[in-house]
């Protein structure tokens, strides 16, 4: 299983990302349906989103005032 991490810019509150695990399952290189969307409030530094196939993706904020452990477990 992949440990996917996405880093958001400091003022980003909404995002759409390509799920790496899904994109490797699809050999044609088309990323339609392999995306995950989410939101994260400005006061949050760590969050999670899930793609349509159920792969969890860790989301951290760049330039956070406090340190966020980028290796937090997926469970």
Coordinates of N, CA, C and O in Angstrom, one line a residue, residues 43-70:
X43 N -6.8 26.8 9.6 CA -6.2 26.6 10.9 C -5.7 25.1 11.0 O -5.0 24.8 12.0
X44 N -6.0 24.3 10.1 CA -5.5 22.9 10.1 C -4.2 22.7 9.4 O -4.0 23.4 8.4
X45 N -3.3 21.9 9.9 CA -2.0 21.6 9.3 C -1.9 20.2 8.8 O -1.0 19.9 8.0
X46 N -2.8 19.3 9.2 CA -2.8 17.9 8.8 C -4.3 17.5 8.5 O -5.2 17.8 9.3
X47 N -4.5 16.8 7.4 CA -5.8 16.3 7.1 C -5.7 15.0 6.2 O -4.6 14.6 5.9
X48 N -6.8 14.5 5.8 CA -6.9 13.2 5.0 C -7.9 13.4 4.0 O -8.9 14.1 4.2
X49 N -7.8 12.7 2.9 CA -8.8 12.6 1.9 C -8.7 11.1 1.4 O -7.7 10.4 1.6
X50 N -9.8 10.7 0.7 CA -9.8 9.4 0.1 C -10.3 9.4 -1.3 O -11.2 10.1 -1.6
X51 N -9.6 8.7 -2.2 CA -10.1 8.6 -3.6 C -11.3 7.7 -3.7 O -11.7 7.1 -2.7
X52 N -11.9 7.7 -4.9 CA -13.1 6.9 -5.1 C -12.9 5.4 -4.9 O -13.8 4.7 -4.5
X53 N -11.6 4.9 -5.0 CA -11.3 3.5 -4.8 C -10.9 3.2 -3.3 O -10.6 2.1 -3.0
X54 N -10.9 4.2 -2.5 CA -10.7 4.0 -1.1 C -9.2 4.2 -0.6 O -8.9 3.9 0.5
X55 N -8.3 4.7 -1.5 CA -7.0 4.9 -1.1 C -6.9 6.2 -0.2 O -7.4 7.2 -0.7
X56 N -6.2 6.1 0.9 CA -6.1 7.3 1.8 C -4.9 8.1 1.4 O -3.9 7.6 1.0
X57 N -5.1 9.4 1.4 CA -4.1 10.4 1.0 C -3.9 11.4 2.2 O -4.9 12.0 2.6
X58 N -2.7 11.5 2.7 CA -2.4 12.4 3.8 C -2.2 13.8 3.1 O -1.6 13.9 2.1
X59 N -2.7 14.8 3.8 CA -2.6 16.2 3.3 C -2.0 17.0 4.4 O -2.5 17.1 5.5
X60 N -0.8 17.7 4.1 CA -0.2 18.6 5.0 C 0.0 20.0 4.4 O 0.0 20.1 3.2
X61 N 0.0 21.0 5.3 CA 0.1 22.4 4.8 C 1.6 22.8 4.9 O 2.2 22.7 5.9
X62 N 2.1 23.4 3.8 CA 3.4 24.0 3.8 C 3.4 25.2 4.6 O 2.5 26.0 4.6
X63 N 4.6 25.5 5.3 CA 4.7 26.7 6.0 C 3.9 26.8 7.3 O 3.5 27.8 7.8
X64 N 3.5 25.6 7.8 CA 2.7 25.6 9.0 C 3.4 26.1 10.2 O 4.7 26.0 10.3
X65 N 2.7 26.8 11.0 CA 3.4 27.4 12.2 C 3.9 26.4 13.2 O 4.9 26.7 13.8
X66 N 3.3 25.2 13.2 CA 3.9 24.2 14.1 C 4.2 23.0 13.2 O 3.7 22.8 12.1
X67 N 5.2 22.2 13.6 CA 5.6 21.1 12.9 C 4.6 20.0 12.8 O 3.9 19.6 13.8
X68 N 4.4 19.4 11.6 CA 3.5 18.3 11.4 C 4.3 17.1 11.0 O 5.2 17.2 10.1
X69 N 4.1 16.0 11.7 CA 4.8 14.8 11.4 C 4.3 14.2 10.0 O 3.2 13.7 9.9
X70 N 5.2 14.3 9.0 CA 4.8 13.9 7.7 C 4.8 12.3 7.6 O 4.4 11.8 6.6

